XYZ file of C-alpha atoms in Angstrom:
356
model
C 94.271 118.357 76.191
C 95.991 121.804 77.219
C 93.407 122.383 79.684
C 94.588 120.416 81.833
C 97.766 121.349 81.589
C 97.450 124.553 82.672
C 95.093 123.542 85.404
C 97.987 121.525 86.777
C 100.148 124.233 86.205
C 97.719 126.584 88.422
C 97.059 124.389 91.234
C 100.903 124.617 91.901
C 100.436 128.331 93.198
C 98.541 126.627 96.079
C 99.866 124.739 98.767
C 100.067 120.827 98.246
C 97.167 120.155 100.544
C 94.833 123.095 99.247
C 95.523 121.867 95.967
C 94.558 118.274 96.515
C 91.117 119.518 97.813
C 90.273 121.807 95.173
C 91.575 118.503 92.718
C 88.278 116.682 94.632
C 86.039 119.429 94.384
C 86.370 119.905 90.672
C 86.074 116.149 90.339
C 82.941 116.024 92.144
C 81.662 119.110 89.868
C 82.255 116.762 86.574
C 84.463 119.196 85.303
C 87.662 116.175 84.822
C 88.644 114.894 81.352
C 86.688 111.660 79.730
C 88.781 109.405 78.202
C 87.558 107.931 74.844
C 90.948 105.830 74.416
C 90.236 102.145 74.012
C 93.278 99.381 75.018
C 91.760 95.767 74.319
C 94.842 94.475 74.976
C 94.752 95.964 78.415
C 91.787 94.058 80.459
C 92.859 91.656 82.392
C 90.605 89.158 84.744
C 92.043 88.391 88.008
C 90.447 84.837 89.367
C 90.071 83.863 93.182
C 88.166 81.594 95.210
C 84.435 82.946 94.274
C 84.892 84.378 90.646
C 86.655 86.342 88.473
C 87.208 89.927 88.737
C 87.253 91.826 85.522
C 89.885 95.413 85.082
C 89.078 96.815 81.782
C 92.610 97.869 81.644
C 95.584 97.226 84.356
C 96.179 100.784 85.015
C 94.594 101.713 88.567
C 94.313 105.052 90.800
C 96.541 104.163 94.233
C 95.271 104.861 97.486
C 95.004 107.903 99.005
C 94.488 110.434 96.150
C 89.982 110.037 96.760
C 90.331 108.586 100.786
C 86.501 109.278 101.155
C 85.483 107.809 98.030
C 83.878 111.131 96.322
C 85.155 110.264 93.063
C 85.959 106.645 91.891
C 83.789 107.216 88.915
C 85.239 110.419 87.502
C 88.648 108.813 87.815
C 87.735 105.697 85.776
C 86.015 108.085 83.353
C 88.939 109.678 82.861
C 91.055 106.515 82.104
C 91.612 104.146 85.229
C 90.814 100.675 84.547
C 90.037 100.923 88.741
C 90.614 103.314 91.273
C 91.281 102.224 95.106
C 89.410 104.611 97.692
C 91.026 105.333 101.209
C 92.384 104.956 103.343
C 89.384 104.366 105.786
C 89.400 103.827 109.347
C 86.333 103.057 111.356
C 85.917 106.732 113.250
C 86.721 109.704 111.512
C 89.955 111.477 112.386
C 91.846 114.508 111.523
C 95.273 112.804 110.729
C 98.611 114.689 111.679
C 98.586 118.288 112.029
C 99.331 121.017 109.156
C 101.682 121.750 107.164
C 101.726 117.343 106.262
C 102.418 117.095 102.027
C 104.857 118.144 100.616
C 106.077 118.825 96.615
C 109.477 117.962 95.987
C 109.629 118.294 92.604
C 113.008 118.881 91.818
C 112.999 114.938 93.154
C 108.863 114.638 91.110
C 108.270 113.284 94.276
C 106.024 113.717 97.264
C 106.452 113.411 101.061
C 103.497 112.846 103.323
C 102.630 112.187 106.553
C 98.893 112.850 106.454
C 98.081 110.314 109.452
C 95.015 108.518 107.908
C 92.883 111.755 107.968
C 89.437 110.575 106.611
C 85.766 111.051 107.686
C 85.157 107.686 108.645
C 83.364 104.519 107.748
C 79.894 105.771 107.472
C 80.351 108.376 105.424
C 82.401 106.565 103.170
C 79.705 103.906 102.859
C 77.639 106.869 102.035
C 79.386 107.557 99.220
C 80.014 104.422 98.044
C 76.026 102.872 97.713
C 74.839 104.995 94.616
C 78.542 103.707 92.986
C 77.569 100.599 93.508
C 73.838 100.461 92.586
C 75.307 101.501 89.112
C 74.563 99.461 86.147
C 77.438 99.681 84.495
C 79.746 99.492 87.685
C 83.982 100.842 88.000
C 86.613 98.482 89.268
C 86.539 100.087 92.894
C 89.297 98.728 95.762
C 88.463 99.753 98.823
C 91.410 100.194 101.462
C 90.930 99.592 104.927
C 93.055 101.414 107.978
C 93.338 101.298 111.769
C 91.730 104.537 114.140
C 95.052 106.140 115.636
C 93.871 106.025 119.042
C 92.583 102.525 118.528
C 92.926 100.163 121.370
C 92.727 96.864 119.189
C 93.736 97.804 115.999
C 93.361 94.340 114.629
C 89.563 94.679 115.377
C 89.499 97.818 113.346
C 90.349 95.618 109.946
C 87.536 93.514 110.661
C 84.968 96.165 111.489
C 85.967 97.931 108.157
C 85.312 94.534 106.756
C 82.291 93.818 107.646
C 80.732 97.171 107.052
C 82.419 98.075 103.718
C 81.451 93.967 102.100
C 79.469 94.253 99.310
C 80.262 98.287 98.818
C 83.407 97.524 96.555
C 85.554 95.564 94.134
C 88.141 94.343 96.142
C 89.956 94.666 99.505
C 93.192 96.261 100.305
C 94.567 95.916 103.917
C 96.369 98.833 104.378
C 99.371 97.960 107.301
C 101.961 99.616 105.869
C 101.843 103.522 106.143
C 104.340 104.966 108.176
C 102.238 107.611 109.632
C 100.063 105.988 112.149
C 102.826 105.530 115.022
C 103.644 101.959 115.312
C 101.327 100.601 112.810
C 103.863 98.817 110.381
C 104.769 96.670 113.116
C 102.128 94.815 112.269
C 103.974 93.564 109.654
C 105.999 91.801 111.520
C 105.144 88.139 111.166
C 103.513 86.748 114.397
C 101.431 90.204 114.396
C 100.724 89.301 110.389
C 99.625 85.782 111.242
C 97.235 87.050 114.044
C 95.707 89.989 111.533
C 95.629 87.752 108.704
C 93.827 84.937 110.508
C 90.971 87.370 111.624
C 90.721 88.772 108.096
C 90.380 85.071 106.770
C 87.886 83.871 109.795
C 85.726 86.934 108.814
C 85.777 86.540 105.253
C 84.545 83.297 105.754
C 81.642 83.940 108.036
C 80.848 87.373 105.490
C 81.031 84.984 102.508
C 78.539 82.454 103.936
C 76.133 85.020 105.476
C 75.957 86.822 101.692
C 77.498 84.190 99.218
C 79.276 86.124 97.414
C 83.390 86.660 97.530
C 85.856 89.747 96.893
C 89.579 89.438 96.171
C 91.625 90.847 99.359
C 95.207 92.353 99.014
C 97.686 93.041 101.458
C 99.963 96.484 100.942
C 102.975 96.373 102.112
C 106.035 99.053 102.595
C 109.165 98.534 100.235
C 111.551 98.829 102.722
C 110.799 95.278 104.118
C 114.363 93.175 103.079
C 114.134 90.158 100.939
C 112.996 87.779 103.847
C 110.403 89.631 105.389
C 108.982 90.047 102.056
C 109.250 86.219 101.746
C 107.506 85.996 105.199
C 104.754 88.074 104.463
C 104.305 86.114 101.048
C 104.225 83.243 103.061
C 101.763 84.229 105.547
C 99.013 85.960 102.520
C 99.463 82.423 100.910
C 99.072 80.603 104.459
C 95.533 82.766 105.135
C 94.328 82.517 101.538
C 94.548 85.912 100.981
C 94.355 86.892 96.946
C 97.757 88.868 96.798
C 99.679 92.293 97.609
C 100.272 96.153 96.743
C 103.519 96.357 96.035
C 104.070 99.143 97.487
C 103.393 101.998 99.681
C 105.374 105.045 100.534
C 108.991 104.036 101.887
C 111.195 106.148 104.806
C 114.231 106.348 103.065
C 115.490 109.793 101.182
C 118.380 108.623 99.289
C 119.233 110.786 96.795
C 116.528 113.503 97.123
C 118.068 116.756 96.226
C 114.607 119.073 97.272
C 114.354 121.626 99.934
C 111.706 119.317 101.652
C 113.385 116.248 101.636
C 114.271 116.383 105.418
C 110.258 116.218 106.368
C 109.183 113.081 108.291
C 106.972 110.876 106.699
C 106.174 108.571 103.844
C 108.011 109.336 100.093
C 106.700 108.529 97.065
C 107.311 109.538 93.437
C 109.900 108.634 90.913
C 112.750 108.193 93.547
C 110.652 105.354 94.857
C 110.208 103.138 90.879
C 113.649 100.806 91.880
C 112.857 100.116 95.721
C 109.331 99.330 94.718
C 110.028 97.486 91.736
C 112.960 95.187 93.383
C 110.438 94.531 96.431
C 108.396 93.102 93.685
C 110.421 90.627 92.075
C 111.348 89.278 95.187
C 107.238 89.055 96.097
C 106.452 87.308 92.441
C 109.680 84.973 92.902
C 108.337 84.051 96.862
C 104.765 83.755 95.251
C 105.457 81.312 92.642
C 103.131 83.402 90.540
C 99.898 82.209 93.270
C 99.513 85.789 94.321
C 97.808 88.515 92.164
C 100.794 91.496 92.108
C 99.443 95.140 92.097
C 102.815 97.020 91.306
C 102.809 100.888 92.775
C 105.671 103.173 93.616
C 107.169 105.783 91.002
C 105.276 105.105 88.221
C 104.754 108.018 86.116
C 105.050 106.036 81.923
C 103.891 103.523 80.166
C 107.923 102.208 80.498
C 107.456 101.954 83.851
C 104.060 100.257 83.938
C 105.570 97.631 81.922
C 108.763 97.237 84.252
C 106.102 96.386 86.833
C 104.016 94.168 84.867
C 107.629 92.191 83.497
C 108.736 92.448 87.539
C 105.347 90.192 88.126
C 102.500 92.501 88.500
C 99.324 92.088 86.876
C 97.974 95.352 87.573
C 99.352 98.578 88.055
C 98.812 101.753 90.286
C 100.218 104.963 90.331
C 99.318 108.511 92.320
C 101.961 111.064 92.898
C 102.903 111.377 89.230
C 99.584 112.984 88.555
C 100.988 116.108 90.872
C 103.246 116.663 87.994
C 101.732 115.252 85.089
C 98.120 116.343 85.588
C 94.610 114.300 85.057
C 95.374 112.812 81.025
C 98.102 110.739 82.861
C 96.626 107.488 82.548
C 95.840 107.684 78.951
C 99.239 108.790 78.130
C 100.577 105.499 80.109
C 97.714 102.829 78.500
C 98.890 104.388 74.885
C 102.380 104.048 75.714
C 101.885 100.375 77.494
C 100.233 99.083 74.477
C 103.047 99.865 71.938
C 105.911 98.667 74.052
C 103.727 95.477 74.554
C 103.204 95.153 71.087
C 106.632 95.683 69.653
C 107.604 92.827 72.157
C 105.562 90.776 70.066
C 102.713 90.561 73.147
C 98.798 90.475 72.371
C 97.855 91.155 75.694
C 98.857 92.785 79.106
C 98.774 88.985 80.811
C 101.062 87.443 78.498
C 103.760 89.587 79.791
C 103.427 89.413 83.526
C 106.579 88.325 85.245
C 108.606 88.048 81.357
C 111.617 89.347 83.121
């Protein structure tokens, strides 16, 4: 609808972080779009130890948009098959000094150095309780991180998993943000094995106590080389996590032309597409289909979502493209993706996963 196009253009008058804050407030007030598009071809099931998680469609909202779990229902109403909330840390934190969010309009990109700004686990949990109590629950992912000043960052992930168990549909362990100093060091093999061992042990105890299990994903950086991705896949399989999100933002600035290209932080949007898709292909080959992969990074069209799926993603996430294309984007991507699947003779998205 034209009103959402105009609203997106109007929001660009504001500084990026103010525009985002206003957007969330408008969504909380019920002023977001409502999708009536039916795409049964895009429904997909993810099997894990303990059950099957059903996604009404494979196009999801990436973490970072809804840091405090304010609007997961509004975003699924807008056409997303699932919404990932967070990153949330055990304690509230203000994040890095402002300005810390930059539009790179000429590159259709965004640079952020937000620094896990959020209201903490208790507020996050309170927001999730009515969502989880709904008769028809949306698929909501819970993205957990560590506080910047934590003396034991691994313990923060365990704390998040324990506190949020039973309040969402799946969990994401975010160790790949470039905006918390030292966090990406957890992607190193020895640290990663230690962390995932603690996650697996905590998960087993929670399953035993509650009788329910949830998929757990690890979110990785696109800047890892092939051998590092292969090591990450091996660790993920060894500790029986269910999948990877490939990928987070990048430190690369290759080819950028916008005035803000030299700002520090993680870059997302169109220039991330090729780098993140390359990492996705490596992860898919290394996992041999044993991990569920969520493709993220630079997706703004059905063609790009389709490329992620053919590279091995069962599910696809987007976020930065909303800055430039507005809240009807989920439906646009879904409609285009269905057309591409049909043109290639696929009856469902699951048939196209890893098709090359």
